[in-house]
Short mmCIF file of C-alpha atoms in Angstrom, two decimals:
data_model
loop_
_atom_site.label_atom_id
_atom_site.label_comp_id
_atom_site.label_asym_id
_atom_site.label_seq_id
_atom_site.Cartn_x
_atom_site.Cartn_y
_atom_site.Cartn_z
CA MET A 1 -14.90 -1.09 -20.03
CA THR A 2 -11.72 -3.15 -19.93
CA GLY A 3 -11.00 -2.36 -23.55
CA ASP A 4 -10.69 1.29 -22.58
CA LEU A 5 -8.21 0.65 -19.76
CA SER A 6 -4.55 1.55 -20.13
CA PRO A 7 -2.02 -1.29 -19.85
CA ILE A 8 -1.12 -0.09 -16.33
CA ASP A 9 -4.75 -0.11 -15.23
CA LYS A 10 -5.22 -3.56 -16.74
CA ALA A 11 -2.18 -4.73 -14.77
CA LYS A 12 -3.58 -3.24 -11.57
CA PHE A 13 -6.95 -4.85 -12.21
CA VAL A 14 -5.66 -8.39 -12.79
CA ALA A 15 -3.41 -8.17 -9.71
CA ALA A 16 -6.36 -7.02 -7.62
CA LYS A 17 -8.66 -9.68 -9.09
CA ARG A 18 -6.19 -12.48 -8.33
CA ALA A 19 -5.64 -11.21 -4.77
CA ALA A 20 -9.39 -10.96 -4.20
CA ASP A 21 -9.58 -14.73 -4.69
CA LEU A 22 -7.51 -15.11 -1.49
CA VAL A 23 -10.40 -13.71 0.58
CA GLU A 24 -12.75 -16.30 2.05
CA SER A 25 -16.07 -15.92 3.86
CA GLY A 26 -15.65 -15.33 7.58
CA MET A 27 -12.32 -13.56 7.23
CA ARG A 28 -11.32 -10.23 8.69
CA VAL A 29 -9.44 -8.39 5.95
CA GLY A 30 -7.39 -5.20 5.93
CA LEU A 31 -8.20 -3.06 2.90
CA GLY A 32 -5.41 -0.85 1.61
CA THR A 33 -5.40 2.65 0.16
CA GLY A 34 -4.48 3.84 -3.33
CA SER A 35 -5.40 3.23 -6.94
CA THR A 36 -4.54 -0.49 -7.00
CA ALA A 37 -6.30 -1.08 -3.67
CA ALA A 38 -9.36 0.65 -5.10
CA TRP A 39 -9.51 -2.02 -7.81
CA LEU A 40 -9.36 -4.64 -5.06
CA VAL A 41 -12.25 -3.11 -3.15
CA ARG A 42 -14.32 -3.01 -6.34
CA CYS A 43 -13.53 -6.67 -7.08
CA LEU A 44 -14.43 -7.71 -3.54
CA GLY A 45 -17.66 -5.72 -3.69
CA GLU A 46 -18.59 -7.57 -6.85
CA MET A 47 -17.94 -10.90 -5.08
CA VAL A 48 -20.10 -9.80 -2.14
CA ARG A 49 -23.02 -8.93 -4.41
CA GLN A 50 -22.78 -11.74 -6.94
CA GLU A 51 -21.20 -14.65 -5.05
CA GLY A 52 -22.42 -14.06 -1.51
CA LEU A 53 -18.93 -13.52 -0.09
CA LYS A 54 -19.21 -12.44 3.55
CA PHE A 55 -16.24 -10.90 5.34
CA LYS A 56 -15.39 -7.92 7.50
CA GLY A 57 -13.19 -5.24 6.00
CA VAL A 58 -10.88 -2.97 8.00
CA PRO A 59 -10.04 0.07 5.85
CA THR A 60 -6.72 1.90 6.13
CA SER A 61 -8.16 5.33 5.29
CA THR A 62 -11.41 7.26 5.18
CA ARG A 63 -11.30 7.05 1.35
CA THR A 64 -11.13 3.27 1.38
CA ALA A 65 -13.86 3.08 4.03
CA ALA A 66 -16.19 5.17 1.89
CA LEU A 67 -15.56 3.07 -1.23
CA ALA A 68 -15.96 -0.20 0.68
CA ARG A 69 -19.34 0.86 2.06
CA GLU A 70 -20.38 2.04 -1.39
CA VAL A 71 -19.79 -1.39 -2.93
CA GLY A 72 -21.48 -3.30 -0.11
CA ILE A 73 -18.57 -4.49 2.04
CA GLU A 74 -19.17 -4.70 5.81
CA VAL A 75 -16.75 -2.22 7.37
CA VAL A 76 -15.46 -2.51 10.94
CA SER A 77 -12.68 -0.79 12.86
CA LEU A 78 -9.41 -2.48 13.78
CA ASP A 79 -10.44 -2.24 17.44
CA GLU A 80 -13.58 -4.22 16.62
CA ALA A 81 -11.73 -6.80 14.54
CA ARG A 82 -8.73 -6.92 16.92
CA TRP A 83 -6.69 -9.21 14.65
CA LEU A 84 -6.89 -9.83 10.91
CA ASP A 85 -6.54 -12.91 8.75
CA LEU A 86 -5.22 -10.96 5.80
CA THR A 87 -4.34 -7.47 4.63
CA ILE A 88 -4.21 -6.65 0.92
CA ASP A 89 -2.65 -3.35 -0.11
CA GLY A 90 -0.68 -1.70 -2.86
CA ALA A 91 2.90 -0.42 -2.79
CA ASP A 92 4.86 2.39 -4.37
CA GLU A 93 7.95 0.19 -4.67
CA PHE A 94 8.98 -3.36 -3.74
CA ASP A 95 12.30 -5.15 -3.98
CA GLY A 96 13.34 -8.79 -4.31
CA ASP A 97 13.02 -9.35 -0.55
CA LEU A 98 9.48 -7.89 -0.62
CA ASN A 99 10.55 -4.83 1.34
CA LEU A 100 8.31 -1.92 0.43
CA ILE A 101 7.99 1.82 0.17
CA LYS A 102 4.43 2.88 0.90
CA GLY A 103 2.70 6.14 1.69
CA GLY A 104 2.25 7.77 -1.70
CA GLY A 105 -1.44 8.06 -0.87
CA GLY A 106 -0.71 9.50 2.57
CA ALA A 107 -2.08 6.60 4.63
CA LEU A 108 1.17 4.89 5.65
CA LEU A 109 0.56 5.01 9.42
CA GLN A 110 -2.79 3.26 9.34
CA GLU A 111 -1.55 0.94 6.58
CA LYS A 112 1.41 -0.22 8.68
CA ILE A 113 -0.69 -0.67 11.83
CA VAL A 114 -3.26 -2.77 9.95
CA ALA A 115 -0.62 -4.79 8.07
CA THR A 116 1.27 -5.72 11.22
CA ALA A 117 -1.99 -6.75 12.91
CA SER A 118 -2.53 -9.43 10.25
CA ASP A 119 -1.53 -13.06 9.89
CA GLN A 120 -0.48 -12.29 6.33
CA MET A 121 0.12 -9.23 4.16
CA VAL A 122 -0.39 -9.40 0.41
CA VAL A 123 0.81 -6.61 -1.87
CA ILE A 124 -0.82 -6.02 -5.24
CA ALA A 125 1.12 -4.06 -7.83
CA ASP A 126 1.83 -3.65 -11.51
CA ILE A 127 5.23 -4.82 -12.70
CA GLY A 128 6.49 -1.22 -12.86
CA LYS A 129 6.63 -1.10 -9.05
CA GLU A 130 9.39 -3.71 -8.82
CA VAL A 131 12.88 -2.25 -8.26
CA GLU A 132 16.32 -3.67 -7.63
CA THR A 133 16.98 -1.14 -4.84
CA LEU A 134 14.38 0.94 -3.00
CA GLY A 135 14.55 4.72 -3.09
CA ALA A 136 13.60 6.06 -6.51
CA PHE A 137 10.12 6.75 -5.10
CA PRO A 138 10.30 9.46 -2.40
CA LEU A 139 10.15 7.93 1.08
CA PRO A 140 7.25 9.39 3.10
CA CYS A 141 7.70 10.18 6.79
CA GLU A 142 4.63 11.09 8.81
CA VAL A 143 5.47 13.82 11.34
CA ILE A 144 3.45 15.75 13.90
CA PRO A 145 2.70 19.34 12.87
CA PHE A 146 4.30 20.84 16.00
CA GLY A 147 7.86 21.80 15.14
CA TRP A 148 7.76 20.10 11.76
CA GLN A 149 10.46 22.35 10.34
CA THR A 150 12.79 21.32 13.17
CA THR A 151 11.93 17.68 12.53
CA LYS A 152 12.64 18.22 8.83
CA ALA A 153 16.08 19.64 9.64
CA LEU A 154 16.83 16.72 11.98
CA VAL A 155 15.81 14.21 9.32
CA GLU A 156 18.05 15.83 6.73
CA GLU A 157 20.97 15.96 9.17
CA THR A 158 20.50 12.30 10.06
CA LEU A 159 20.42 11.30 6.40
CA ILE A 160 24.04 12.46 6.07
CA GLN A 161 25.07 9.36 8.02
CA MET A 162 22.80 6.99 6.07
CA ASP A 163 23.54 4.95 2.95
CA VAL A 164 21.43 7.06 0.58
CA LEU A 165 22.17 9.11 -2.53
CA GLY A 166 19.94 12.10 -1.78
CA ARG A 167 19.01 14.02 1.37
CA ASN A 168 16.46 16.57 0.21
CA THR A 169 13.10 16.49 1.99
CA THR A 170 9.93 18.36 1.09
CA LEU A 171 6.68 18.99 2.94
CA ARG A 172 3.82 17.36 1.06
CA MET A 173 1.25 19.94 0.06
CA ASN A 174 -2.45 19.88 -0.77
CA GLY A 175 -2.80 22.98 -2.89
CA ASP A 176 -1.56 25.94 -0.86
CA ALA A 177 -1.79 24.12 2.49
CA PRO A 178 0.12 21.19 3.95
CA PHE A 179 -1.33 17.76 3.23
CA VAL A 180 -2.93 16.43 6.42
CA THR A 181 -3.24 12.71 7.11
CA ASP A 182 -6.29 11.01 8.62
CA GLU A 183 -4.46 11.21 11.96
CA GLY A 184 -3.93 14.98 11.63
CA ASN A 185 -0.22 14.81 10.82
CA TYR A 186 2.02 16.13 8.04
CA ILE A 187 4.16 14.15 5.60
CA LEU A 188 7.77 14.82 4.68
CA ASP A 189 8.79 13.23 1.39
CA CYS A 190 12.46 12.22 1.44
CA HIS A 191 14.05 12.22 -2.02
CA LEU A 192 16.75 9.61 -1.44
CA LYS A 193 17.18 8.12 -4.95
CA ARG A 194 18.69 4.94 -3.50
CA ILE A 195 18.41 3.34 -0.04
CA GLY A 196 21.35 1.06 0.65
CA ASN A 197 20.16 -0.24 4.04
CA PRO A 198 16.36 0.06 4.38
CA ARG A 199 16.22 -1.75 7.72
CA GLN A 200 18.73 0.61 9.36
CA LEU A 201 17.09 3.70 7.90
CA ALA A 202 13.62 2.66 9.11
CA MET A 203 14.91 2.16 12.65
CA VAL A 204 16.83 5.43 12.77
CA LEU A 205 13.96 7.54 11.43
CA ASN A 206 11.48 6.12 13.94
CA GLN A 207 13.79 6.98 16.86
CA MET A 208 13.58 10.67 15.97
CA PRO A 209 11.26 12.91 18.04
CA GLY A 210 8.52 14.29 15.82
CA VAL A 211 8.54 11.36 13.41
CA VAL A 212 5.43 9.25 13.86
CA GLU A 213 6.19 6.57 11.26
CA ASN A 214 8.03 6.07 7.99
CA GLY A 215 6.99 4.40 4.75
CA LEU A 216 9.53 1.57 4.79
CA PHE A 217 7.74 -1.75 5.32
CA ILE A 218 10.45 -4.24 6.28
CA ASP A 219 9.70 -7.95 6.81
CA ILE A 220 5.96 -7.28 6.72
CA CYS A 221 4.92 -8.40 3.23
CA ASP A 222 4.45 -12.17 2.70
CA ILE A 223 3.12 -12.34 -0.86
CA VAL A 224 3.24 -10.00 -3.84
CA VAL A 225 0.76 -10.34 -6.68
CA ILE A 226 2.16 -8.68 -9.80
CA GLY A 227 -0.07 -7.75 -12.70
CA PHE A 228 0.91 -7.27 -16.34
CA GLY A 229 -0.89 -5.29 -19.01
CA ASP A 230 -1.62 -8.40 -21.09
CA GLY A 231 -3.53 -10.13 -18.28
CA ARG A 232 -0.68 -12.19 -16.87
CA VAL A 233 -0.35 -12.44 -13.10
CA GLU A 234 2.61 -13.59 -11.03
CA LEU A 235 2.20 -14.55 -7.37
CA ARG A 236 5.41 -14.68 -5.32
CA ASP A 237 5.30 -16.16 -1.82
CA ILE A 238 8.50 -15.25 0.01
CA ASN A 239 7.84 -17.65 2.90
CA ALA A 240 7.11 -20.68 0.74
CA GLY A 241 9.70 -19.68 -1.84
CA THR A 242 7.23 -20.27 -4.67
CA VAL A 243 6.29 -18.37 -7.82
CA GLU A 244 2.98 -18.98 -9.61
CA GLU A 245 2.04 -17.60 -13.00
CA GLU A 246 -1.33 -17.49 -14.73
CA ARG A 247 -3.40 -15.38 -17.07
CA LEU A 248 -6.74 -13.86 -16.12
CA ASP A 249 -9.56 -13.04 -18.49
CA PHE A 250 -10.92 -9.53 -18.30
CA VAL A 251 -14.50 -9.46 -17.06
CA GLU A 252 -16.88 -6.91 -18.53
CA SER A 253 -18.89 -5.37 -15.68
CA ASP A 254 -20.56 -2.01 -15.52
CA ASN A 255 -20.73 -2.25 -11.73
CA LEU A 256 -17.02 -2.87 -11.42
CA PHE A 257 -15.60 -0.32 -13.81
CA SER A 258 -17.98 2.61 -13.59
CA ASP A 259 -17.01 5.64 -11.54
CA LEU A 260 -13.80 4.12 -10.18
CA ALA A 261 -11.83 6.89 -8.49
CA ASP A 262 -8.10 6.43 -7.85
#
């Protein structure tokens, strides 16, 4: 149970639990992908079963869709929902302006489409994801398989002109084969170390033939919910300019904590 969770998992759980309270019956909600988002889906499933919460969830990956259905959440496509009240997702990094790097789980394209089709995007993360400058986490770029090596060379050449510390890119692998996204594309991970101008880099990368989307989320996130290993939660709203702090009690629940896959 919660006593067996690591401090990082406790932080992820309390962030997800606090963000789940933002979901109201009747909403259409984007459901993110990754380990922290999996906690969110579990928390929301518990609220559906025990509190009668009724909402429609739009998953950002096949993994999230499967988990949402498993815990009793009504799943619909973005085309069915058309527009969302809220999207809640994790992040690999976020800075003081709530700019993000996402895509560590390989779902950045669907995640960005869903997030930008929402009235509000909320990021849930443990405190370790906050950085002064983006770039320590490799920046994912989703590329079409055709000519991916040429695209990789073009990306590396373009990075010479960018305000970054590193220019090495690697093809993400799944064992001995390239990792393939839900949309049938590949991912290049750009090891940049520091990104001096995220907005410029995002625009330049997306102008490149072969690049479908990049993992920089600029001016998309509205709120970040940060979890700490001792149960503290901090909610920062960049639009309102407010910061709220509270402490959540850990809830013992076999349904919530059993068989949770990252």
